[in-house]
Tab-separated table of C-alpha atoms and ligand atoms in Angstrom:
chain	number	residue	atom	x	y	z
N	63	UNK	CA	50.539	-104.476	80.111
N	64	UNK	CA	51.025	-108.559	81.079
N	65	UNK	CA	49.014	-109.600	83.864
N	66	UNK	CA	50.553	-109.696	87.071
N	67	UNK	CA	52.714	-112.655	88.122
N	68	UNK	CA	54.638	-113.329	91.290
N	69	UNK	CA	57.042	-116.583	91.982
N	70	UNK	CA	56.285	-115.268	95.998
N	71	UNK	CA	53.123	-116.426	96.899
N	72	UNK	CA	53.178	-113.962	99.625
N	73	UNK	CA	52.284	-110.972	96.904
N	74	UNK	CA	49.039	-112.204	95.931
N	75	UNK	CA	47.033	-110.376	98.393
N	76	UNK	CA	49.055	-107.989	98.470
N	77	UNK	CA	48.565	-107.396	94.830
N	78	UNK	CA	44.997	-107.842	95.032
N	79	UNK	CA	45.307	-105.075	98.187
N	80	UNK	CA	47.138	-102.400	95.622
N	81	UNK	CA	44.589	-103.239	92.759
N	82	UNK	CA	41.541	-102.978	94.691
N	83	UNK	CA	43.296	-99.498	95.941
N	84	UNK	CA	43.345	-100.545	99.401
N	85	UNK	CA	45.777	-98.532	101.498
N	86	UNK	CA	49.007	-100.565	102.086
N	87	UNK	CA	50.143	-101.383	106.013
N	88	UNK	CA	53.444	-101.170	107.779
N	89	UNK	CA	54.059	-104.764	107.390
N	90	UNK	CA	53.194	-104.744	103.483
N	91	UNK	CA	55.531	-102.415	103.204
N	92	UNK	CA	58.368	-104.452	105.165
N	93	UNK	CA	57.238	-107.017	102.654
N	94	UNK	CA	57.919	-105.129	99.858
N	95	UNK	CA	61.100	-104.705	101.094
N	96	UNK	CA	62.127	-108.274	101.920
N	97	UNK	CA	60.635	-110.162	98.762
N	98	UNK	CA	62.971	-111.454	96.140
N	99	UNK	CA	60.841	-110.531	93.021
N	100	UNK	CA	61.119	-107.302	92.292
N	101	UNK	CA	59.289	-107.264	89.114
N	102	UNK	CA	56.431	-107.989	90.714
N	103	UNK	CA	56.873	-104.894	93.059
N	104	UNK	CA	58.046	-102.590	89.579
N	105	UNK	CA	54.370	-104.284	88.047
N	106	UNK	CA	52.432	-103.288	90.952
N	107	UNK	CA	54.189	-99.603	91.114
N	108	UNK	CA	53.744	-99.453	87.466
N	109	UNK	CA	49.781	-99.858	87.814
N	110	UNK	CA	49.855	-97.504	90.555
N	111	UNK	CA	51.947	-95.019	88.111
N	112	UNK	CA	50.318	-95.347	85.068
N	113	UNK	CA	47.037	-95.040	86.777
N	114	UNK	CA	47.347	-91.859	88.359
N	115	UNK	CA	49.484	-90.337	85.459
N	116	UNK	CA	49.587	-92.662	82.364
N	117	UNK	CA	52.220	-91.672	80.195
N	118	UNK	CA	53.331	-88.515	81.426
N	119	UNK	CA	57.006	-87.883	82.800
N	120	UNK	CA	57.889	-84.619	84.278
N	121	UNK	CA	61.131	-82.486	84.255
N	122	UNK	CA	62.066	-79.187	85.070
N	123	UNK	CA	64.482	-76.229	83.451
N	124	UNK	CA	66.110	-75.551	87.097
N	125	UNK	CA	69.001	-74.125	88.279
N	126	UNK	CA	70.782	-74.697	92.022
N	127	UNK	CA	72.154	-72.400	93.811
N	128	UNK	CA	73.752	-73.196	97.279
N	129	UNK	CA	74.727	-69.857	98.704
N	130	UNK	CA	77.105	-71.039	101.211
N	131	UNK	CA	78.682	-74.306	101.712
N	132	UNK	CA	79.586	-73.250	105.550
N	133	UNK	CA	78.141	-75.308	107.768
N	134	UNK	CA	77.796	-76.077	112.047
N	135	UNK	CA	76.564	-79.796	111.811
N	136	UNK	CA	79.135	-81.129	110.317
N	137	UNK	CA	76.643	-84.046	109.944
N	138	UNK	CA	78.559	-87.923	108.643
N	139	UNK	CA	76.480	-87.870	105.630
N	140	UNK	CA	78.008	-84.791	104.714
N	141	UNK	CA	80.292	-83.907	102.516
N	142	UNK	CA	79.489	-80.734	101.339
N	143	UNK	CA	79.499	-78.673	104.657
N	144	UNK	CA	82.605	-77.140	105.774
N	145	UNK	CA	83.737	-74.896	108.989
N	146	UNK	CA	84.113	-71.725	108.186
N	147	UNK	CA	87.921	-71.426	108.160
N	148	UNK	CA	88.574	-75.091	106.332
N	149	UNK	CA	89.643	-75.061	103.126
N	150	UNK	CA	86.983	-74.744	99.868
N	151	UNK	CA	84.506	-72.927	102.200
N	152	UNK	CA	83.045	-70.662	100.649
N	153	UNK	CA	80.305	-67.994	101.215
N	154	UNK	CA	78.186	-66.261	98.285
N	155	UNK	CA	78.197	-62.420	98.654
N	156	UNK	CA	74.350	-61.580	97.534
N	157	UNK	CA	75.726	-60.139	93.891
N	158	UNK	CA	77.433	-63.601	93.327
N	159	UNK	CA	74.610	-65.347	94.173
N	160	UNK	CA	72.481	-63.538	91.571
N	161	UNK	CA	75.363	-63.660	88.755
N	162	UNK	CA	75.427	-67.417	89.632
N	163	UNK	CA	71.691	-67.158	89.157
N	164	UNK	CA	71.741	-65.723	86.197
N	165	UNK	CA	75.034	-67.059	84.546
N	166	UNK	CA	75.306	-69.778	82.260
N	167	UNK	CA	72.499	-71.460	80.225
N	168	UNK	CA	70.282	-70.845	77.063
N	169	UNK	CA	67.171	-72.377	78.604
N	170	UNK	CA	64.486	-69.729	80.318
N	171	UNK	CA	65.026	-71.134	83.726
N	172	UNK	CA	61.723	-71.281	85.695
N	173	UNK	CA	62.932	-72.588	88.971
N	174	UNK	CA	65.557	-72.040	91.729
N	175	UNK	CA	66.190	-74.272	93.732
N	176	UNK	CA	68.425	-72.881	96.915
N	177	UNK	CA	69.998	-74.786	99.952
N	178	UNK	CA	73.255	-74.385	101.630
N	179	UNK	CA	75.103	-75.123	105.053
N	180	UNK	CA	73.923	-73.734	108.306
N	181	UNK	CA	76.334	-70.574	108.836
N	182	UNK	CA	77.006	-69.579	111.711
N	183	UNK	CA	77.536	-65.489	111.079
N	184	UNK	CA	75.005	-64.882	108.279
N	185	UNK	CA	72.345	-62.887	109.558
N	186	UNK	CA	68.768	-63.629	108.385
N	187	UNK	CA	68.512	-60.367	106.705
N	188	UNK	CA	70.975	-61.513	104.358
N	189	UNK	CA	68.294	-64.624	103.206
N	190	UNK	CA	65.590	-62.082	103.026
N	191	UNK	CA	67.570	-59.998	100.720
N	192	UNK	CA	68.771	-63.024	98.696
N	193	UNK	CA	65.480	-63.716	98.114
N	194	UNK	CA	63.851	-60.703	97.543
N	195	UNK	CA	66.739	-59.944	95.150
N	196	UNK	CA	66.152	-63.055	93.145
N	197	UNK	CA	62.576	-62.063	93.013
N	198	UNK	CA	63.451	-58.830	91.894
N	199	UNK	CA	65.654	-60.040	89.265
N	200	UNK	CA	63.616	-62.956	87.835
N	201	UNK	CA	59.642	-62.066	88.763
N	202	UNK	CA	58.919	-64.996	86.455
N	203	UNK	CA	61.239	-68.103	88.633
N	204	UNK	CA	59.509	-69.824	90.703
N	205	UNK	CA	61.902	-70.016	94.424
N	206	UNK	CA	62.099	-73.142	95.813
N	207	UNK	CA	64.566	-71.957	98.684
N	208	UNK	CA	65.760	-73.688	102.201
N	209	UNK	CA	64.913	-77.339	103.860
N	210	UNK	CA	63.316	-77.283	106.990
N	211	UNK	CA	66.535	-78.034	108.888
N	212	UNK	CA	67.621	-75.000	107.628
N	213	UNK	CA	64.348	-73.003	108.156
N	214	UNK	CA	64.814	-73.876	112.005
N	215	UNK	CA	68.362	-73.084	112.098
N	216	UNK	CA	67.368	-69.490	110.697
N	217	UNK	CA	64.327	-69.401	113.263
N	218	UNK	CA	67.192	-69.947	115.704
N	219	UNK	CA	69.374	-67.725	115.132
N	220	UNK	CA	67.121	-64.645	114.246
N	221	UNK	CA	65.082	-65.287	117.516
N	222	UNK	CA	61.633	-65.627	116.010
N	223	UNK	CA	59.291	-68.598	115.894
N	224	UNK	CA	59.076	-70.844	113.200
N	225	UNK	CA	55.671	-69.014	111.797
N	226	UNK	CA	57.061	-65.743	111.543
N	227	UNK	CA	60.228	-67.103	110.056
N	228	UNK	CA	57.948	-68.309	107.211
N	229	UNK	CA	56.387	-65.736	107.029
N	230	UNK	CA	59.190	-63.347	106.814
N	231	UNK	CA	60.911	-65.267	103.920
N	232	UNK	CA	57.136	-66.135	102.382
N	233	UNK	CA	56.380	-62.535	102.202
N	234	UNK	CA	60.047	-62.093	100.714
N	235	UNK	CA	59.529	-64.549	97.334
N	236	UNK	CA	59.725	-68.023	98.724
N	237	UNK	CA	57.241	-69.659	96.392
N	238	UNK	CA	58.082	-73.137	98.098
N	239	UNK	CA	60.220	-75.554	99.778
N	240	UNK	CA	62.919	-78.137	98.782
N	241	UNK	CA	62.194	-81.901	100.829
N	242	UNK	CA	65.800	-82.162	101.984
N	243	UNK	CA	67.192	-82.554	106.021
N	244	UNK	CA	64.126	-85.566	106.417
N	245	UNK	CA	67.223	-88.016	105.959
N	246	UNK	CA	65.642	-91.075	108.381
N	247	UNK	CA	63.445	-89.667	111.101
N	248	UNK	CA	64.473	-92.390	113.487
N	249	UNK	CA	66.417	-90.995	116.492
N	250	UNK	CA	68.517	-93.860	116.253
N	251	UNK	CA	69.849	-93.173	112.750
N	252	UNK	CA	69.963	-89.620	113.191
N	253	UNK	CA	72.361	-90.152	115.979
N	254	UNK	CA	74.839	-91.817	114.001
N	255	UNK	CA	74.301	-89.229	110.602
N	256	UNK	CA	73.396	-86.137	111.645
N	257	UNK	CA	73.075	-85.501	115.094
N	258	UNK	CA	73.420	-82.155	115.091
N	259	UNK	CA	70.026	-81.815	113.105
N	260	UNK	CA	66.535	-81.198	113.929
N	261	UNK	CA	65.285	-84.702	115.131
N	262	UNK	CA	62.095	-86.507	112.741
N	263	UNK	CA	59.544	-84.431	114.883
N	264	UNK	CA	61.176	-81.171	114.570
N	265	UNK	CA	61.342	-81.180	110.504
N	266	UNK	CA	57.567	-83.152	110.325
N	267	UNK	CA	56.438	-80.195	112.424
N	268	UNK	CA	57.942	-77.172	110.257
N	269	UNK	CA	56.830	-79.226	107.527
N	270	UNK	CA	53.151	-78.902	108.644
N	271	UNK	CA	53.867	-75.116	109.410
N	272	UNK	CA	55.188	-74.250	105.788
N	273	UNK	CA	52.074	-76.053	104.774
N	274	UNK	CA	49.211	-74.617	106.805
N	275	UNK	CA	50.476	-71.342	105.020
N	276	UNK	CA	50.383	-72.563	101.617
N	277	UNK	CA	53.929	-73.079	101.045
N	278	UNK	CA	54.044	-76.203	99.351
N	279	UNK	CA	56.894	-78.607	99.753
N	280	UNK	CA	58.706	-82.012	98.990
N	281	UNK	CA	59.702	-84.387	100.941
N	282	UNK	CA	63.199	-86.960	100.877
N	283	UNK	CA	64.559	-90.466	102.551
N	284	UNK	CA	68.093	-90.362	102.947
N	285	UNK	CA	68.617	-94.435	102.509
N	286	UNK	CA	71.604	-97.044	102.002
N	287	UNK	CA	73.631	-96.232	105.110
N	288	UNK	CA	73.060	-97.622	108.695
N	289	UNK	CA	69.000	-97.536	108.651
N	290	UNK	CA	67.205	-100.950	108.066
N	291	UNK	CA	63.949	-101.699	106.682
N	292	UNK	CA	62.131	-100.720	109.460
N	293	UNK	CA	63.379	-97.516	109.787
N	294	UNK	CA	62.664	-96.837	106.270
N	295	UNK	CA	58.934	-98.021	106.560
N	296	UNK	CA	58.670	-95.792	109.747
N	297	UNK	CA	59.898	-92.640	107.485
N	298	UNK	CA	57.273	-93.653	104.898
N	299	UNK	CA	54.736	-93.687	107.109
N	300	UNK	CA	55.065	-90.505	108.847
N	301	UNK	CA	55.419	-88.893	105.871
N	302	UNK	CA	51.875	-89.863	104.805
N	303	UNK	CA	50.390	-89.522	108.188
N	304	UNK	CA	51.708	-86.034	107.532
N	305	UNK	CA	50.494	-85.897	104.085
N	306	UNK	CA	46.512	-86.980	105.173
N	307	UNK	CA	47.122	-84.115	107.469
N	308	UNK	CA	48.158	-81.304	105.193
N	309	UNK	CA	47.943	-82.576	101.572
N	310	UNK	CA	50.945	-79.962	101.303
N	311	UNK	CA	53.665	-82.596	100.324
N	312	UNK	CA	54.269	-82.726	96.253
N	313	UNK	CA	57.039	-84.870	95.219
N	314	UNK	CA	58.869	-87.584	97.391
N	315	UNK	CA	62.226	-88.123	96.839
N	316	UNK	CA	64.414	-90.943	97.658
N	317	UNK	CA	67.777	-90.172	97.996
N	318	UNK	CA	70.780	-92.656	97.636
N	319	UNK	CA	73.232	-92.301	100.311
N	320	UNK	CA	76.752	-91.359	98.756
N	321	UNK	CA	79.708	-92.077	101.142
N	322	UNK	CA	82.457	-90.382	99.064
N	323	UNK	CA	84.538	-88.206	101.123
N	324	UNK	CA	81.962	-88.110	104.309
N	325	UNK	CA	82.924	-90.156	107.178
N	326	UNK	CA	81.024	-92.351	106.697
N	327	UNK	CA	83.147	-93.524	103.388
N	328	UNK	CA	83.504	-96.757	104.232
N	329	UNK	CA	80.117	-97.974	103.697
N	330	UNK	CA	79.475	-99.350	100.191
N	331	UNK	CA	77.375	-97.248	97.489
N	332	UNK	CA	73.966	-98.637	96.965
N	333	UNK	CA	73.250	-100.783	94.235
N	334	UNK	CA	70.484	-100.477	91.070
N	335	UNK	CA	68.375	-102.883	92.931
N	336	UNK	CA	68.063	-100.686	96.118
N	337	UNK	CA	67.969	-97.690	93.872
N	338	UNK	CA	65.097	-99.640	91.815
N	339	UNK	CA	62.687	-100.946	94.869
N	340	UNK	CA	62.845	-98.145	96.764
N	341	UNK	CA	61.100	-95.970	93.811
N	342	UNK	CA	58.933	-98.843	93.780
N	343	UNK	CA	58.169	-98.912	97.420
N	344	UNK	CA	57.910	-95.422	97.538
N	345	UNK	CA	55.401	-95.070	95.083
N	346	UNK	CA	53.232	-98.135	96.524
N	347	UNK	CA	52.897	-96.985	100.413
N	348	UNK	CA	52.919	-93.115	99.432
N	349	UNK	CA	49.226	-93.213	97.823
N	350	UNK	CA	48.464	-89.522	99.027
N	351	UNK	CA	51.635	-88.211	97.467
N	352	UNK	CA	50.949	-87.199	93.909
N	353	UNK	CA	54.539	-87.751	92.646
N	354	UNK	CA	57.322	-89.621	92.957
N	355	UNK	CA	60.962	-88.646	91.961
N	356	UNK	CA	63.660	-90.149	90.231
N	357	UNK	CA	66.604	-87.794	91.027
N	358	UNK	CA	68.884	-88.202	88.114
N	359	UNK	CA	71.700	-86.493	89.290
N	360	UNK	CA	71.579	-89.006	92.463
N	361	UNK	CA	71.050	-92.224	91.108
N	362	UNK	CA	72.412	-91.504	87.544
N	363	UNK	CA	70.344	-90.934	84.068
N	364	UNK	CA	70.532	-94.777	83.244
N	365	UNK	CA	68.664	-95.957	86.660
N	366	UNK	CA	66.828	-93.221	86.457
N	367	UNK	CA	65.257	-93.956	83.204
N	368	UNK	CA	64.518	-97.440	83.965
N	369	UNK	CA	62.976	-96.206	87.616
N	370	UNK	CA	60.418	-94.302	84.777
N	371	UNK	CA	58.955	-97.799	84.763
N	372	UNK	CA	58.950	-98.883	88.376
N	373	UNK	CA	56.261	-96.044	89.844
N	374	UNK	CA	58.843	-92.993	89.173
N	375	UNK	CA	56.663	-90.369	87.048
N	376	UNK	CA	59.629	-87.355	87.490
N	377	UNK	CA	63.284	-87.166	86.712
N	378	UNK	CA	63.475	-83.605	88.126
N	379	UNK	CA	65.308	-80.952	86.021
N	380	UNK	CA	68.049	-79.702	84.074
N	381	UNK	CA	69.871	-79.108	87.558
N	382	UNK	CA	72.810	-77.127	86.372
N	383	UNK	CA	75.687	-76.954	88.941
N	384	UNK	CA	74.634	-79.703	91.207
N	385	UNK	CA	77.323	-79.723	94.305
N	386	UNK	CA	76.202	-81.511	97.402
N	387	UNK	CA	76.358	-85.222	95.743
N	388	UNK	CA	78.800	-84.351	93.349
N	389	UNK	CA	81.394	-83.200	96.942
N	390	UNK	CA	79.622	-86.260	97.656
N	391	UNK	CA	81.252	-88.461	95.113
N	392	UNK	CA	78.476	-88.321	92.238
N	393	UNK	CA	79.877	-89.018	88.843
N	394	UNK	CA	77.163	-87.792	87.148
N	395	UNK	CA	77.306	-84.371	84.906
N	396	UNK	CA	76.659	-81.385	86.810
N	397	UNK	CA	73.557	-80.404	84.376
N	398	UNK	CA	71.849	-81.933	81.330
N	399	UNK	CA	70.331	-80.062	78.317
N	400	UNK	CA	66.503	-79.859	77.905
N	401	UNK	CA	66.752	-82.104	75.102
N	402	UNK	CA	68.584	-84.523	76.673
N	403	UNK	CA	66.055	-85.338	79.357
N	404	UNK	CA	63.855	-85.566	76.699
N	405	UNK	CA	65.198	-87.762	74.941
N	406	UNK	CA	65.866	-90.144	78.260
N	407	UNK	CA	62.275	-89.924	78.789
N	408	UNK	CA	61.451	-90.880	74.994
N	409	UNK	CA	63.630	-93.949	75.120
N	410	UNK	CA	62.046	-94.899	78.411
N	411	UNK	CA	58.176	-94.976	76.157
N	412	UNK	CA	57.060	-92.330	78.056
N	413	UNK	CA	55.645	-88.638	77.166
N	414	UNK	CA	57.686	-86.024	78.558
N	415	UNK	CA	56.175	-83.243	80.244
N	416	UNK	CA	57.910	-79.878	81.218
N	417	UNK	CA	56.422	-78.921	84.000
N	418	UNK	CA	57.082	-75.955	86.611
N	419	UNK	CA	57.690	-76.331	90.281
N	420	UNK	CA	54.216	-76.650	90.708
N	421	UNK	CA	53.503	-79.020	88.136
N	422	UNK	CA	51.401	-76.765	85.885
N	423	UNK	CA	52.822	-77.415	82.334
N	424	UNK	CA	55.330	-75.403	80.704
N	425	UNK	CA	55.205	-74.320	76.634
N	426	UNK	CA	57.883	-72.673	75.126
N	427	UNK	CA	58.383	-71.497	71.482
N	428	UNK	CA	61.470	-69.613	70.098
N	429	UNK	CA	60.534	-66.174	71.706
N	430	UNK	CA	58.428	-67.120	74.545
N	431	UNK	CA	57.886	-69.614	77.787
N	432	UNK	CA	54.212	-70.071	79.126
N	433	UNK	CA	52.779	-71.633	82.073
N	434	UNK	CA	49.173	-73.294	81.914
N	435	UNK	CA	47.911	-71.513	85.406
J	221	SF4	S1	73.946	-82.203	105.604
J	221	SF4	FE1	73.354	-80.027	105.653
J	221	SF4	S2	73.256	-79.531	107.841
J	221	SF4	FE2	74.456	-81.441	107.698
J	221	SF4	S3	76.608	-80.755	107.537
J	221	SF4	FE3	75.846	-80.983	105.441
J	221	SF4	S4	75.181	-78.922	104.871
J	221	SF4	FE4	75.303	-78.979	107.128
């Protein structure tokens, strides 16, 4: 690797901050944000990359499954939830979730990952029995089932405290949780996307719930829509106040805001340069979080690949039948082949690694699929 060089004179301590491994502050972060050379962010996020993993790129064989699309937020972000009676609503009995489960690819799948909307009539049983029907079904799949927003919404509704609801779907097969519902935790922002949501407190807290009980989880920023830098530093560091707290966090996951057919259309998409330093950020103020996602699916497989070399050491998974961005306006494919994400890793010099949801490799010969445990 070159040696580092910056045409901001501002960086230099900073640099000499993230190569001494000194923990970064709010206001290097806003920094990090603000400068004009972003190379010299992608170097620094690069060290910090290829020092805690080298090579190594991680993907998943995965399959989503969003049991219902029904939702009451009806959050501007959105457009995947509908109310109940609109048009293209839809609601998974429990055998159509597991053909969906089931139907479709060649790959052994090792991980489902399950969100939907926020229903107003489905009764928690039927998420227990979901669940413990996948389970049944596919021992060896890891279930990665149900944000936080949604774990309080099902709290809600069933009467029960957030700890038993855990526990209840825990003892059921949930092996883990998806990051989503974080969006921005500023009250501000959340007014104007998602109001109807748990505030930033609310999801931090069921966060640290699922994770005093072992349930592991991800985390996600919802960015380029009406937050600013601030608001995004402020995320970042709750996050991994949260993390020092817990250590229960896994992957963070920036997400890139996709107006299409949300009311909130009229803002503009964001561009490879957001896409780009935020991975970059991410990975430099996150130094308790032990990976850092590039969502293909979100940000596409091109800016993905490249984010492989700007602190990004995961391009998630195969995916197969992605809807929320792709309501959403995402032109990307609704799935890509093992070999495929391979092969994008390849190109991008890196080794790729299939991993499970826990990040314990995967091998897999012609009859068989093995995790390292
Ligand atoms: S973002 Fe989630 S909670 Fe909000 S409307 Fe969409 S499905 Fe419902």
């Amino acid at each position: 690797m070159h040696a580092f060089q910056t045409d901001d004179s501002r960086l230099h301590t900073f640099a000499y901050k993230v190569l001494a491994r000194e923990r970064l502050t709010a206001s290097d972060a806003l920094l990090l944000y603000r400068t004009g050379d972003i190379l010299a962010v992608g170097w620094l996020a690069n060290h910090v990359r290829e020092s805690m993993h080298g090579d190594k790129t991680y993907f998943n064989v995965n399959r989503h499954i969003n049991p219902t699309n029904v939702c009451v937020a009806a959050c501007r972000l959105c457009a995947f939830g509908r109310k109940k009676d609109a048009p293209g609503a839809y609601t998974m009995a429990l055998e159509e979730a597991f053909e969906t489960a089931a139907s479709g690819y060649s790959d052994v799948v090792t991980e489902f990952h399950i969100v939907g909307g926020l229903h107003p009539d489905l009764p928690f049983q039927y998420f227990l029995d979901l669940i413990a029907g996948l389970k049944e079904r596919f021992p060896q799949v890891h279930l990665k089932a149900f944000t936080m927003v949604e774990i309080a919404y099902l709290a809600r509704r069933a009467k029960l405290s957030t700890e038993d609801t855990l526990r209840q779907l825990k003892a059921a097969g949930v092996d883990s949780l998806p990051g989503g519902g974080a969006e921005i935790f500023a009250d501000r922002v959340r007014h104007i996307i998602c109001d109807h949501k748990i505030d930033g407190d609310q999801w931090l807290e069921t966060a640290r719930l699922a994770h005093q009980m072992g349930l592991k989880s991800n985390a996600t920023m919802l960015y380029g829509h009406v937050e600013n830098d601030e608001d995004r530093v402020d995320h970042l560091m709750k996050l991994r106040n949260l993390q020092d707290e817990t250590g229960g966090f896994q992957t963070f996951i920036p997400l890139a805001f996709h107006p299409d057919n949300t009311p909130l259309q009229h803002l503009p998409k964001t561009t490879g340069m957001t896409d780009i330093r935020q991975i970059a950020v991410s990975r430099l103020v996150l130094d308790n979080f032990p990976h850092i996602k590039a969502y293909w699916q979100m940000m596409t497989a091109k800016i993905a690949q490249i984010a492989l070399r700007f602190g990004a050491d995961d391009i998630d998974g195969t995916v197969i039948e992605e809807k929320i961005y792709h309501d959403a306006g995402a032109t990307t494919p609704q799935g890509m082949r093992r070999e495929e994400l391979i092969r994008l890793i390849g190109e991008a010099g890196r080794e790729p690694i299939e991993r499970d949801t826990l990040y314990r490799p995967v091998t897999r010969t012609e009859t068989s699929v093995t995790v390292a445990v």
